[in-house]
Structures are given as structure tokens and as C-alpha cells.
Tab-separated table of C-alpha atoms in Angstrom:
chain	number	residue	atom	x	y	z
A	117	MET	CA	-68.595	93.393	228.711
A	118	ILE	CA	-68.763	90.745	225.987
A	119	SER	CA	-72.240	89.307	225.582
A	120	LEU	CA	-72.272	85.557	225.919
A	121	ASP	CA	-75.787	85.165	224.562
A	122	ASN	CA	-74.245	84.231	221.234
A	123	PRO	CA	-70.901	82.504	221.928
A	124	ARG	CA	-70.017	82.335	218.237
A	125	ASP	CA	-70.451	86.102	217.865
A	126	SER	CA	-68.550	86.645	221.109
A	127	ALA	CA	-65.566	84.657	219.849
A	128	GLU	CA	-65.138	87.116	217.019
A	129	ARG	CA	-65.008	90.035	219.431
A	130	VAL	CA	-62.929	88.565	222.239
A	131	VAL	CA	-59.615	89.636	220.706
A	132	SER	CA	-60.550	93.313	220.813
A	133	GLU	CA	-61.487	92.931	224.465
A	134	LEU	CA	-58.151	91.313	225.206
A	135	LEU	CA	-56.273	94.194	223.577
A	136	ARG	CA	-56.562	95.793	226.990
A	137	VAL	CA	-53.761	93.575	228.220
A	138	PRO	CA	-51.187	95.807	229.912
A	139	PRO	CA	-48.488	96.804	227.407
A	140	ALA	CA	-45.864	95.049	229.506
A	141	ALA	CA	-47.566	91.718	228.742
A	142	ASP	CA	-47.140	92.247	225.018
A	143	GLU	CA	-43.549	93.309	225.654
A	144	LEU	CA	-42.986	90.015	227.434
A	145	GLY	CA	-44.590	88.117	224.562
A	146	ARG	CA	-42.163	89.719	222.124
A	147	VAL	CA	-39.240	88.656	224.325
A	148	PHE	CA	-40.402	85.037	224.166
A	149	THR	CA	-41.122	85.169	220.436
A	150	ALA	CA	-37.669	86.596	219.725
A	151	ASN	CA	-36.151	83.638	221.529
A	152	GLY	CA	-38.248	81.049	219.698
A	153	TYR	CA	-40.800	80.308	222.441
A	154	LEU	CA	-44.578	80.537	222.725
A	155	LEU	CA	-46.322	82.525	225.441
A	156	HIS	CA	-50.041	82.479	226.200
A	157	LEU	CA	-52.104	84.378	228.714
A	158	VAL	CA	-54.188	81.736	230.501
A	159	GLY	CA	-56.606	81.127	233.334
A	160	GLY	CA	-58.626	83.666	235.258
A	161	SER	CA	-57.529	86.748	233.348
A	162	VAL	CA	-58.907	85.317	230.091
A	163	ARG	CA	-62.074	84.197	231.840
A	164	ASP	CA	-62.553	87.604	233.457
A	165	ALA	CA	-62.085	89.376	230.122
A	166	LEU	CA	-64.975	87.337	228.740
A	167	LEU	CA	-67.075	88.261	231.768
A	168	GLY	CA	-66.108	91.923	231.426
A	169	ARG	CA	-64.982	92.177	235.016
A	170	PRO	CA	-63.935	95.799	235.589
A	171	ALA	CA	-61.236	94.950	238.166
A	172	SER	CA	-59.631	92.385	235.887
A	173	ALA	CA	-55.970	92.884	235.105
A	174	VAL	CA	-56.886	92.155	231.486
A	175	SER	CA	-59.142	95.190	231.407
A	176	GLY	CA	-56.221	97.320	232.517
A	177	ALA	CA	-58.166	98.748	235.468
A	178	VAL	CA	-55.951	97.460	238.244
A	179	PRO	CA	-52.445	96.000	237.963
A	180	ALA	CA	-52.613	92.411	239.172
A	181	ASP	CA	-50.981	89.053	238.686
A	182	LEU	CA	-51.118	87.754	235.132
A	183	ASP	CA	-50.724	84.029	234.504
A	184	PHE	CA	-48.958	82.696	231.423
A	185	ALA	CA	-48.145	79.281	229.977
A	186	THR	CA	-45.053	78.639	227.865
A	187	ASP	CA	-43.070	75.874	226.253
A	188	ALA	CA	-39.856	77.320	227.726
A	189	ARG	CA	-38.425	75.550	230.785
A	190	PRO	CA	-38.153	77.624	233.990
A	191	GLU	CA	-34.383	78.030	233.782
A	192	ARG	CA	-34.730	79.301	230.226
A	193	VAL	CA	-37.462	81.748	231.294
A	194	LEU	CA	-35.037	83.265	233.785
A	195	GLU	CA	-32.331	83.525	231.130
A	196	ILE	CA	-34.358	85.217	228.395
A	197	THR	CA	-36.041	87.712	230.770
A	198	ARG	CA	-32.834	88.750	232.507
A	199	GLY	CA	-32.509	92.481	231.984
A	200	TRP	CA	-36.155	92.847	230.959
A	201	ALA	CA	-37.726	92.000	234.309
A	202	GLU	CA	-37.269	94.534	237.081
A	203	ALA	CA	-37.637	91.801	239.687
A	204	THR	CA	-37.828	88.014	239.727
A	205	TRP	CA	-38.725	85.391	242.304
A	206	GLU	CA	-38.209	81.677	242.165
A	207	ALA	CA	-40.305	80.380	245.051
A	208	GLY	CA	-42.408	78.255	242.673
A	209	ILE	CA	-39.661	77.148	240.330
A	210	ALA	CA	-39.799	73.566	241.634
A	211	PHE	CA	-43.366	73.474	240.289
A	212	GLY	CA	-42.405	75.079	236.991
A	213	THR	CA	-43.363	78.671	237.831
A	214	VAL	CA	-41.193	81.769	237.582
A	215	GLY	CA	-42.358	85.142	238.847
A	216	LEU	CA	-41.473	88.443	237.201
A	217	ALA	CA	-42.391	92.075	237.698
A	218	ARG	CA	-42.181	95.071	235.371
A	219	HIS	CA	-43.909	98.464	235.333
A	220	GLY	CA	-45.881	97.551	238.439
A	221	VAL	CA	-47.342	94.400	236.850
A	222	ARG	CA	-46.608	90.938	238.229
A	223	PHE	CA	-46.289	87.991	235.872
A	224	GLU	CA	-46.339	84.300	236.730
A	225	ILE	CA	-44.979	82.160	233.895
A	226	THR	CA	-45.458	78.417	234.119
A	227	THR	CA	-43.984	75.828	231.817
A	228	TYR	CA	-46.510	73.512	230.157
A	229	ARG	CA	-47.099	70.873	232.785
A	230	SER	CA	-49.328	68.385	234.461
A	231	GLU	CA	-49.650	67.707	238.171
A	232	ALA	CA	-50.535	64.522	239.983
A	233	TYR	CA	-50.717	63.740	243.681
A	234	ASP	CA	-49.366	60.517	245.033
A	235	ARG	CA	-51.902	58.878	247.338
A	236	LYS	CA	-49.611	59.450	250.317
A	237	SER	CA	-48.094	62.818	249.402
A	238	ARG	CA	-49.169	66.381	250.124
A	239	ASN	CA	-47.065	67.719	247.241
A	240	PRO	CA	-47.875	67.295	243.550
A	241	ALA	CA	-45.446	65.613	241.181
A	242	VAL	CA	-44.855	67.984	238.266
A	243	THR	CA	-44.230	66.706	234.747
A	244	TYR	CA	-43.362	69.168	231.964
A	245	GLY	CA	-45.247	69.014	228.674
A	246	ASP	CA	-44.573	70.243	225.164
A	247	SER	CA	-47.950	71.448	223.895
A	248	LEU	CA	-50.466	74.079	224.913
A	249	GLU	CA	-53.341	71.671	224.206
A	250	ALA	CA	-52.030	69.100	226.693
A	251	ASP	CA	-51.402	71.835	229.254
A	252	LEU	CA	-54.931	73.204	228.942
A	253	SER	CA	-56.433	69.719	229.074
A	254	ARG	CA	-55.024	69.259	232.595
A	255	ARG	CA	-56.384	72.508	233.982
A	256	ASP	CA	-59.078	72.535	236.635
A	257	PHE	CA	-62.147	73.732	234.708
A	258	THR	CA	-63.003	74.568	231.114
A	259	VAL	CA	-63.585	78.212	232.041
A	260	ASN	CA	-59.927	78.341	233.078
A	261	ALA	CA	-58.687	76.343	230.075
A	262	MET	CA	-58.845	79.187	227.592
A	263	ALA	CA	-55.767	81.040	226.352
A	264	VAL	CA	-54.684	84.072	224.357
A	265	SER	CA	-51.321	84.333	222.657
A	266	VAL	CA	-49.138	87.375	223.263
A	267	PRO	CA	-48.357	89.503	221.457
A	268	GLY	CA	-50.582	88.079	218.690
A	269	HIS	CA	-53.803	87.771	220.759
A	270	ASP	CA	-54.993	84.575	219.076
A	271	PHE	CA	-57.848	83.154	221.147
A	272	VAL	CA	-57.653	79.438	222.043
A	273	ASP	CA	-60.709	77.635	223.422
A	274	LEU	CA	-60.285	73.909	222.887
A	275	PHE	CA	-62.738	72.673	225.520
A	276	GLY	CA	-65.742	74.979	225.250
A	277	GLY	CA	-64.953	77.234	228.182
A	278	MET	CA	-66.667	80.265	226.672
A	279	ALA	CA	-69.839	78.280	225.981
A	280	ASP	CA	-69.794	77.019	229.576
A	281	LEU	CA	-69.591	80.601	230.814
A	282	ALA	CA	-72.563	81.433	228.621
A	283	ARG	CA	-74.564	78.504	230.041
A	284	GLY	CA	-73.429	79.150	233.601
A	285	VAL	CA	-72.062	75.651	234.154
A	286	LEU	CA	-68.842	74.276	235.578
A	287	ARG	CA	-67.093	71.373	233.832
A	288	THR	CA	-63.599	69.928	233.677
A	289	PRO	CA	-61.612	69.584	230.426
A	290	ALA	CA	-60.831	65.939	231.201
A	291	SER	CA	-63.015	63.600	233.243
A	292	PRO	CA	-63.765	65.115	236.673
A	293	GLU	CA	-62.339	62.022	238.397
A	294	ALA	CA	-59.022	62.433	236.568
A	295	SER	CA	-59.012	66.157	237.295
A	296	PHE	CA	-59.587	65.645	241.022
A	297	ASP	CA	-56.982	62.906	241.149
A	298	ASP	CA	-54.494	65.339	239.585
A	299	ASP	CA	-55.207	67.864	242.345
A	300	PRO	CA	-57.835	67.067	244.994
A	301	LEU	CA	-57.986	70.728	246.022
A	302	ARG	CA	-60.046	71.259	242.884
A	303	ILE	CA	-62.953	69.681	244.743
A	304	LEU	CA	-63.002	72.702	247.044
A	305	ARG	CA	-62.278	75.025	244.162
A	306	ALA	CA	-65.449	73.831	242.412
A	307	ALA	CA	-67.527	75.000	245.375
A	308	ARG	CA	-65.596	78.260	245.431
A	309	PHE	CA	-66.341	78.897	241.737
A	310	GLU	CA	-70.008	78.262	242.403
A	311	ALA	CA	-69.866	80.868	245.186
A	312	ALA	CA	-67.763	83.354	243.236
A	313	LEU	CA	-69.076	83.089	239.679
A	314	GLY	CA	-72.477	81.469	240.074
A	315	LEU	CA	-71.436	78.517	237.909
A	316	THR	CA	-73.384	75.335	238.637
A	317	PRO	CA	-71.346	72.104	238.582
A	318	VAL	CA	-72.659	69.575	236.065
A	319	PRO	CA	-74.026	66.339	237.586
A	320	GLU	CA	-70.951	64.266	236.754
A	321	LEU	CA	-68.767	66.882	238.468
A	322	VAL	CA	-70.925	66.766	241.592
A	323	ALA	CA	-70.722	62.966	241.611
A	324	ALA	CA	-66.929	63.121	241.363
A	325	MET	CA	-66.761	65.643	244.216
A	326	ARG	CA	-68.627	63.161	246.370
A	327	SER	CA	-66.667	60.078	245.312
A	328	ARG	CA	-63.244	61.742	245.590
A	329	ALA	CA	-63.832	63.507	248.921
A	330	ASP	CA	-61.324	61.312	250.772
A	331	ARG	CA	-58.549	62.513	248.437
A	332	LEU	CA	-58.507	65.827	250.305
A	333	ALA	CA	-56.554	64.050	253.040
A	334	VAL	CA	-53.355	64.553	251.025
A	335	VAL	CA	-53.852	68.314	250.657
A	336	SER	CA	-52.098	70.552	253.167
A	337	PRO	CA	-54.198	72.482	255.707
A	338	GLU	CA	-52.797	75.739	254.337
A	339	ARG	CA	-54.120	75.095	250.818
A	340	ILE	CA	-57.514	74.057	252.187
A	341	ARG	CA	-57.574	77.191	254.365
A	342	ASP	CA	-56.792	79.448	251.424
A	343	GLU	CA	-59.615	77.976	249.334
A	344	LEU	CA	-62.089	78.292	252.196
A	345	ARG	CA	-61.091	81.903	252.789
A	346	LYS	CA	-61.644	82.692	249.121
A	347	LEU	CA	-64.999	80.911	249.195
A	348	MET	CA	-66.100	82.867	252.270
A	349	SER	CA	-65.147	86.158	250.617
A	350	ALA	CA	-67.064	85.344	247.433
A	351	PRO	CA	-70.343	87.068	246.494
A	352	ASP	CA	-72.425	84.008	247.478
A	353	PRO	CA	-70.554	81.917	250.067
A	354	VAL	CA	-73.779	80.169	251.094
A	355	ALA	CA	-74.025	78.495	247.672
A	356	GLY	CA	-70.491	77.128	248.033
A	357	LEU	CA	-70.994	76.029	251.640
A	358	GLU	CA	-74.229	74.244	250.832
A	359	ARG	CA	-72.464	72.401	248.027
A	360	LEU	CA	-69.708	71.300	250.427
A	361	VAL	CA	-72.286	70.018	252.885
A	362	GLU	CA	-74.335	68.297	250.185
A	363	VAL	CA	-71.418	66.272	248.768
A	364	GLY	CA	-69.856	65.460	252.154
A	365	ILE	CA	-66.757	67.646	251.787
A	366	ALA	CA	-67.762	69.756	254.791
A	367	ASP	CA	-67.595	66.583	256.895
A	368	ILE	CA	-63.859	66.650	256.202
A	369	VAL	CA	-62.917	70.335	256.157
A	370	LEU	CA	-65.660	71.934	258.295
A	371	PRO	CA	-67.362	69.105	260.192
A	372	GLU	CA	-68.817	71.530	262.734
A	373	VAL	CA	-70.930	73.078	259.976
A	374	SER	CA	-72.283	69.722	258.801
A	375	ALA	CA	-73.085	68.798	262.405
A	376	MET	CA	-75.531	71.700	262.654
A	377	ARG	CA	-77.981	69.783	260.477
A	378	MET	CA	-79.746	68.450	263.541
A	379	GLU	CA	-83.164	66.883	263.492
A	380	ILE	CA	-85.880	69.247	264.626
A	381	ASP	CA	-87.882	67.854	267.514
A	382	GLU	CA	-91.441	66.868	266.769
A	383	HIS	CA	-92.824	69.869	268.671
A	384	HIS	CA	-90.619	72.282	266.671
A	385	GLN	CA	-89.299	73.872	269.820
A	386	HIS	CA	-86.022	74.881	268.162
A	387	LYS	CA	-84.988	76.015	264.719
A	388	ASP	CA	-82.990	74.085	262.191
A	389	VAL	CA	-79.585	75.353	263.312
A	390	TYR	CA	-77.970	74.830	259.917
A	391	ALA	CA	-80.666	76.733	258.009
A	392	HIS	CA	-80.644	79.440	260.676
A	393	THR	CA	-76.868	79.791	260.312
A	394	MET	CA	-77.058	80.251	256.556
A	395	THR	CA	-79.711	82.920	257.066
A	396	VAL	CA	-77.534	84.700	259.615
A	397	LEU	CA	-74.613	84.636	257.202
A	398	ARG	CA	-76.712	86.137	254.425
A	399	GLN	CA	-78.069	88.817	256.754
A	400	ALA	CA	-74.605	89.678	258.048
A	401	MET	CA	-73.411	90.208	254.486
A	402	THR	CA	-76.117	92.840	253.935
A	403	LEU	CA	-74.556	94.884	256.753
A	404	GLU	CA	-71.096	94.969	255.200
A	405	GLU	CA	-69.723	98.052	253.517
A	406	PRO	CA	-70.544	97.865	249.783
A	407	GLY	CA	-67.900	95.961	247.869
A	408	GLU	CA	-65.918	95.101	251.000
A	409	PRO	CA	-66.434	91.496	252.173
A	410	ASP	CA	-65.830	91.267	255.920
A	411	GLU	CA	-64.088	87.931	256.392
A	412	VAL	CA	-64.155	88.028	260.194
A	413	LEU	CA	-67.863	88.846	260.345
A	414	ARG	CA	-68.688	86.105	257.830
A	415	TRP	CA	-66.728	83.439	259.684
A	416	ALA	CA	-68.290	84.520	262.988
A	417	ALA	CA	-71.757	84.269	261.438
A	418	LEU	CA	-70.962	80.795	260.096
A	419	LEU	CA	-69.534	79.485	263.374
A	420	HIS	CA	-71.586	81.342	265.980
A	421	ASP	CA	-73.879	78.378	266.745
A	422	ILE	CA	-71.525	75.427	266.194
A	423	GLY	CA	-71.693	74.706	269.927
A	424	LYS	CA	-75.405	73.911	269.797
A	425	PRO	CA	-75.220	70.249	268.724
A	426	ARG	CA	-72.933	69.441	271.666
A	427	THR	CA	-75.000	71.349	274.210
A	428	ARG	CA	-78.526	70.351	273.160
A	429	ARG	CA	-80.605	69.043	276.029
A	430	HIS	CA	-84.223	67.886	275.863
A	431	MET	CA	-86.353	69.274	278.656
A	432	THR	CA	-89.855	68.678	279.955
A	433	GLY	CA	-92.707	69.856	277.782
A	434	GLY	CA	-90.761	69.177	274.586
A	435	ARG	CA	-88.487	72.163	275.138
A	436	VAL	CA	-84.826	72.135	274.091
A	437	SER	CA	-81.927	74.036	275.633
A	438	PHE	CA	-78.432	74.897	274.461
A	439	HIS	CA	-76.903	76.232	277.668
A	440	HIS	CA	-73.408	77.715	277.284
A	441	HIS	CA	-73.249	76.908	273.585
A	442	GLU	CA	-71.423	80.198	273.067
A	443	VAL	CA	-68.587	79.015	275.329
A	444	VAL	CA	-68.415	75.582	273.739
A	445	GLY	CA	-68.714	77.150	270.300
A	446	ARG	CA	-65.846	79.545	270.954
A	447	ASP	CA	-63.548	76.686	271.896
A	448	MET	CA	-64.653	74.604	268.917
A	449	ALA	CA	-64.105	77.533	266.559
A	450	ARG	CA	-60.603	78.077	267.923
A	451	ARG	CA	-59.700	74.419	267.423
A	452	ARG	CA	-61.053	74.346	263.859
A	453	LEU	CA	-59.365	77.585	262.788
A	454	ALA	CA	-56.116	76.477	264.410
A	455	ALA	CA	-56.286	73.149	262.557
A	456	LEU	CA	-56.624	75.121	259.320
A	457	HIS	CA	-53.671	77.330	260.309
A	458	PHE	CA	-55.654	80.553	260.267
A	459	PRO	CA	-53.820	83.754	261.249
A	460	LYS	CA	-54.000	84.387	264.979
A	461	ASP	CA	-55.631	87.800	264.612
A	462	VAL	CA	-58.476	86.379	262.514
A	463	THR	CA	-58.934	83.439	264.893
A	464	ASP	CA	-59.008	85.670	267.984
A	465	ALA	CA	-61.511	88.055	266.407
A	466	VAL	CA	-63.871	85.288	265.246
A	467	CYS	CA	-63.737	83.482	268.580
A	468	ARG	CA	-64.438	86.659	270.511
A	469	LEU	CA	-67.549	87.274	268.420
A	470	VAL	CA	-68.759	83.680	268.800
A	471	TYR	CA	-68.342	83.952	272.573
A	472	LEU	CA	-70.160	87.292	272.853
A	473	HIS	CA	-73.004	86.817	270.390
A	474	LEU	CA	-75.481	85.941	273.186
A	475	ARG	CA	-74.365	88.585	275.696
A	476	PHE	CA	-76.986	91.065	274.514
A	477	HIS	CA	-79.818	88.631	275.251
A	478	GLY	CA	-78.585	88.121	278.801
A	479	TYR	CA	-79.715	91.593	279.807
A	480	GLY	CA	-83.379	91.119	279.071
A	481	ALA	CA	-85.488	93.762	277.363
A	482	GLY	CA	-83.173	96.704	277.853
A	483	GLU	CA	-82.455	96.860	281.580
A	484	TRP	CA	-78.831	97.791	280.921
A	485	THR	CA	-76.935	99.370	283.786
A	486	ASP	CA	-73.944	101.571	283.063
A	487	ALA	CA	-71.748	98.757	284.377
A	488	ALA	CA	-73.262	96.280	281.917
A	489	VAL	CA	-72.728	98.674	279.013
A	490	ARG	CA	-69.096	99.219	280.010
A	491	ARG	CA	-68.471	95.458	280.224
A	492	TYR	CA	-70.097	94.893	276.837
A	493	VAL	CA	-67.914	97.490	275.157
A	494	HIS	CA	-64.767	96.380	276.971
A	495	ASP	CA	-65.236	92.696	276.208
A	496	ALA	CA	-66.026	93.359	272.546
A	497	GLY	CA	-62.964	95.581	272.219
A	498	PRO	CA	-62.096	96.283	268.576
A	499	GLN	CA	-64.847	93.877	267.451
A	500	LEU	CA	-67.697	96.022	268.788
A	501	SER	CA	-68.887	97.154	265.364
A	502	ARG	CA	-68.887	93.571	264.089
A	503	LEU	CA	-70.647	92.394	267.252
A	504	HIS	CA	-73.451	94.880	266.576
A	505	LYS	CA	-73.850	93.421	263.079
A	506	LEU	CA	-73.664	89.792	264.231
A	507	VAL	CA	-76.260	90.263	266.967
A	508	ARG	CA	-78.647	92.002	264.589
A	509	SER	CA	-78.096	89.301	261.958
A	510	ASP	CA	-78.778	86.567	264.517
A	511	CYS	CA	-82.427	87.600	264.688
A	512	THR	CA	-84.121	85.345	262.142
A	513	THR	CA	-87.585	85.127	263.654
A	514	ARG	CA	-90.514	85.396	261.250
A	515	ASN	CA	-92.522	87.098	263.968
A	516	ARG	CA	-92.363	90.715	262.843
A	517	ARG	CA	-93.423	92.091	266.210
A	518	LYS	CA	-90.709	90.148	268.009
A	519	ALA	CA	-88.090	91.118	265.430
A	520	ALA	CA	-89.036	94.788	265.726
A	521	ALA	CA	-88.844	94.610	269.521
A	522	LEU	CA	-85.377	93.065	269.389
A	523	SER	CA	-84.234	95.718	266.936
A	524	ARG	CA	-85.556	98.514	269.163
A	525	THR	CA	-83.828	97.021	272.182
A	526	TYR	CA	-80.530	96.868	270.370
A	527	ASP	CA	-81.027	100.411	269.113
A	528	SER	CA	-81.420	101.393	272.754
A	529	LEU	CA	-78.177	99.645	273.680
A	530	GLU	CA	-76.253	101.441	270.944
A	531	GLU	CA	-77.709	104.739	272.168
A	532	ARG	CA	-76.540	103.938	275.707
A	533	ILE	CA	-73.062	103.156	274.398
A	534	ALA	CA	-72.988	106.501	272.591
A	535	GLU	CA	-74.181	108.349	275.703
A	536	LEU	CA	-71.512	106.785	277.905
A	537	ALA	CA	-68.855	107.352	275.262
A	538	ALA	CA	-69.709	111.054	275.302
A	539	ARG	CA	-69.081	111.183	279.053
A	540	GLU	CA	-66.100	108.896	279.436
A	541	GLU	CA	-63.525	106.854	277.533
A	542	ILE	CA	-65.260	103.499	277.207
A	543	ALA	CA	-63.652	102.299	273.993
A	544	ALA	CA	-60.533	101.225	275.923
A	545	ILE	CA	-61.610	100.974	279.553
A	546	ARG	CA	-58.779	100.572	282.032
A	547	PRO	CA	-58.618	100.712	285.816
A	548	GLU	CA	-57.782	104.177	287.132
A	549	LEU	CA	-54.824	102.545	288.875
A	550	SER	CA	-52.245	100.732	286.757
A	551	GLY	CA	-50.321	97.667	287.789
A	552	ASP	CA	-47.349	99.888	288.619
A	553	ASP	CA	-49.581	102.105	290.773
A	554	ILE	CA	-50.837	99.068	292.675
A	555	MET	CA	-47.310	97.774	293.346
A	556	VAL	CA	-46.201	101.168	294.654
A	557	LEU	CA	-49.282	101.772	296.811
A	558	LEU	CA	-49.234	98.289	298.355
A	559	GLY	CA	-45.476	97.743	298.321
A	560	LEU	CA	-45.831	94.563	296.281
A	561	PRO	CA	-43.398	93.002	293.797
A	562	PRO	CA	-44.740	91.730	290.430
A	563	SER	CA	-46.973	88.820	291.355
A	564	ARG	CA	-50.306	87.112	290.876
A	565	LEU	CA	-51.660	89.232	293.728
A	566	VAL	CA	-51.020	92.386	291.706
A	567	GLY	CA	-52.996	90.870	288.835
A	568	GLN	CA	-55.868	90.045	291.155
A	569	ALA	CA	-55.867	93.594	292.505
A	570	ARG	CA	-55.876	95.033	288.995
A	571	SER	CA	-58.783	92.759	287.992
A	572	HIS	CA	-60.721	94.020	290.974
A	573	MET	CA	-60.016	97.622	290.046
A	574	LEU	CA	-61.222	96.936	286.505
A	575	GLU	CA	-64.496	95.564	287.872
A	576	PHE	CA	-64.686	98.626	290.109
A	577	ARG	CA	-64.240	100.807	287.025
A	578	PHE	CA	-67.099	98.976	285.293
A	579	GLU	CA	-69.420	99.492	288.239
A	580	HIS	CA	-68.635	103.094	289.143
A	581	GLY	CA	-67.078	104.695	286.103
A	582	ILE	CA	-64.394	107.322	286.651
A	583	VAL	CA	-64.269	108.180	290.351
A	584	GLY	CA	-60.939	109.991	290.586
A	585	ARG	CA	-57.525	108.997	291.931
A	586	GLU	CA	-58.323	109.452	295.606
A	587	ALA	CA	-61.453	107.309	295.559
A	588	ALA	CA	-59.723	104.666	293.445
A	589	GLU	CA	-56.846	104.413	295.931
A	590	ALA	CA	-59.309	104.151	298.813
A	591	GLU	CA	-61.039	101.244	297.059
A	592	LEU	CA	-57.709	99.515	296.453
A	593	PHE	CA	-56.856	99.742	300.149
A	594	ARG	CA	-60.318	98.466	301.075
A	595	TRP	CA	-59.786	95.449	298.810
A	596	ALA	CA	-56.328	94.876	300.294
A	597	ARG	CA	-57.629	94.870	303.863
A	598	GLU	CA	-60.372	92.446	302.860
A	599	HIS	CA	-57.745	90.107	301.396
A	600	GLU	CA	-55.362	90.550	304.334
A	601	VAL	CA	-52.777	92.388	302.293
A	602	PRO	CA	-50.780	94.855	304.464
A	603	VAL	CA	-51.586	98.497	303.668
A	604	PRO	CA	-49.952	101.756	304.804
A	605	GLY	CA	-51.222	102.975	308.190
A	606	ASP	CA	-52.548	106.248	306.823
A	607	ALA	CA	-54.387	104.692	303.891
A	608	PRO	CA	-57.827	106.232	303.469
A	609	VAL	CA	-61.041	104.309	304.015
A	610	PRO	CA	-63.532	104.718	301.167
A	611	GLY	CA	-66.678	106.687	301.723
A	612	GLU	CA	-69.668	107.040	299.446
A	613	LEU	CA	-68.629	107.257	295.842
A	614	THR	CA	-69.591	110.020	293.487
A	615	PRO	CA	-68.440	109.132	289.947
A	616	ARG	CA	-66.711	111.924	288.096
A	617	ARG	CA	-67.980	112.846	284.657
A	618	GLY	CA	-65.840	113.508	281.626
């Protein structure tokens, strides 16, 4: 890693660090040079080389996308790389970007350009430029406005990006207002860089984030979603989220999070929900596998209490209740994630966790029946491991005795789950009679009645475990008689049940 304690000394050594550029990048540089064009490695790969990030493509550790800037127009890029590139893609050519691949390395080559959003448009208007300096001056932040020529490896830092890395600050090459007007998404990106790199925005940048917040209205939900997902997967998402709340951006992109900043009642009968949520998020992160951010768990931790502001009720004695906030919160989370066009699998997983995060507390101090354990496991489904982590993270009490008691109770629940799992298949609990079985036994066509019967048999499975085919059929016929569904004349009547083990 290059030391940034002395930026001047670091500048002299940066070239040797950048010699770790994959050989294919230098090959590409020679192709451009031979055709009379300039090619510079730009953006995050240069920044990461300065930070000595081991997973950086520049370090050669892992093949990844490399970003380049050139004075060649996109059509010319395609022409001069034909035969050199093993694959090309032109999805971004309208914005001046051509994609190439060679030797397992992906290259994105963008013609010198500037972008500007019309006040009423979601798409930027791209204008090509003719100089590297102008191109770098329009980039989002100084730490991304550094460049290295290939194959020569001449280091270009016109706006003090390396010094900003050394000082741990985030600035824009041009005025922050002009930068955000060029691309309002940079407002979110500033918070993401604070979360990912620990760079603190300078005061004028913070002021511009606040004053330009309304410009985010022209940015597509997909681009906002992608930035938020990156922020939430960063090493310190809380820092980025708190910045968004502070400058009012969360009011636009995650208003449910801002709304959790409720006033605490004068008797302090409930916690500051917003502060509690940030603590839960931090605690959930400590339970992740090392080096593997769990996006679903983090979003569930962030959104688990968003139903509280809408369900708060003041009661006698200064007490406050939030009845059914998990149900309201689940529905709110689904609407917000849908508005941001999140993938369905992520949305479903997060919403399931939000809905179930209080279930554990509904069973008191450990009086868990086998039926309750089966329901808990069944309802959590594939999110059971994350639910364990979320519930444990949700304990933020400063009362050590209470926290220890809650931890012991949850330990007990996990032991009960393990005990039941050793005796029966509880990871994917199903009724012992399938829908097809029910239709055959009762002579029913596919219908809502079959679904009702199957739901009953699932509840029966929760309560009694595995009882065997004969006892299950007897229970089905009992249910049918109770609901006036005709049953075969020789159908058995259930006796006392003895659950089977195994």
C-alpha cells in the first residue's frame, strides 16, 4: 500500500504501484497509441491503487472491470480494437462507452465527455470533449479524477485527488452545485463514498447535497436503487445513511427511515426508534460472515421498525404502544422496495424478516411448545438463519441482566429447533397429505376447499408432528365431516394421537 502521509513522496512511487495493471491493459494502450489516440486508466482503479486495495483490478489480484478515457470516438474505438478484443458490447455506446473483453479482463472505454441532465429528463445529455483535463474536471469527485496513461503509466492528478485521499475528505473537481447539476445521482454517491471509503464531505459539498436534493427527481428509480444497494453493502452503511438523513435526501429516497426520528415522550417510555435502528444495523453486521456483507440482513435491520411511527399510540401512565408495527412495517417495506424496483427475491426475504422479527417475543420467556417451534421454522423458511441474527441484533437494552436473559432465551429456542430437527424434518414442513391426496380421499376437484383442507392439515402437522398416514387420513375425514364435506362411508374416525418419531 502506498503511504499517503506524504503525498509528494507518494506521487513519485505511484507509477511503480500501477505497473500491476493487467498486461492486457498495456496491450490495449499500445493499440490506441499505434492509431494516434490517447488512452488513460481512470476512476476507481487509480484510486484503489493509491489505497493499496488488495482486490483492486489494478493490483492484479482479481480480474475486474477497468475504466478508461480516450479522445477516440466510440465508433473509432470499435474499429481499432476489432480483432484485438475477444468480445465487445455496445449497450452504453449512446453515452460514449464501449465495452471490450480480453484474457478474462473487461474494459470499459469512454470517450472524453461531459454529462448534463435536463430538468425534466431522466437521461443525461452527453457531449464529447477533446481533452483529458476537461473530462476529468467533470467527474464526480477529485478522488475519481485521477488518471494514468497506458502503456506509459504517466500519473495525472490535476485536482488534488491524492491529497484528498490523504486527508480523508471528499470534494468535487468543479463546484459541487455544478457537479450535482451534471448528474444528481452524485448526491447519493457522496454518501456512498462516505460509507465505503470513510471520506468526509467538505462543508460546501454537504451544503450542495442539501440544496440540490430535489434534483434527484429526474434520476431513475433503478439508478437510485443501485446506489443504495452499494451504500448498504459498504463497510460503514450507517455513516452514509446518517448523512442522507441529515441533508434531507432520505426524505426523498427512504422517507420511512427519516420518519423514525420520532420525539421521545417526556417520560422516556420508548426508545429513539431511529437511533435504535442504527444500533441494530451495526449489531447485525457483526454477525455476518467475515468479508461477506449480507444485503438482505442489513436491509431487514434498517427497515424492521419502520412501522412504528404509524402505529404509535399513547396510553395511560405515559406508556406508548406500537401494536402490529411488524405487519404495517412489512407492507411499508414492500412498497418502498417495489418503488425502487428491487429484485423480487430480495424484497420477499426482507419483508419476511420484518414481519417475523417480533415473533420470538410473543412466546414469553421460553414457553415454546413443539407446535410453536415448528411454526417459527416453517414461517421463517430459508430466512431462519438471518432471523436468528436479526432477533439477536434487535436487543439494544443497556440493562445487562435483561440482555443476558433474552440471549439465554433465544439460545434455548435454537436448542429446541435443533432437537426437533434431529427427530423430524422441520426445515421444510409439509402436511403428511398432499393436495392430490386430499382430492383423491375426498373425491374433490381442484378448488378452494382443497386449499382449506390442506391448510388445516398443515396446522395439524404443526400441532402433532408426524403421526403417520392412517392418523393423518382420519384427521382429514374428521375435518371434512365438521365442514359438511361428504366422506367415504368406511372412513376412519380419529382416536388419540401418538406422534411418530423420526
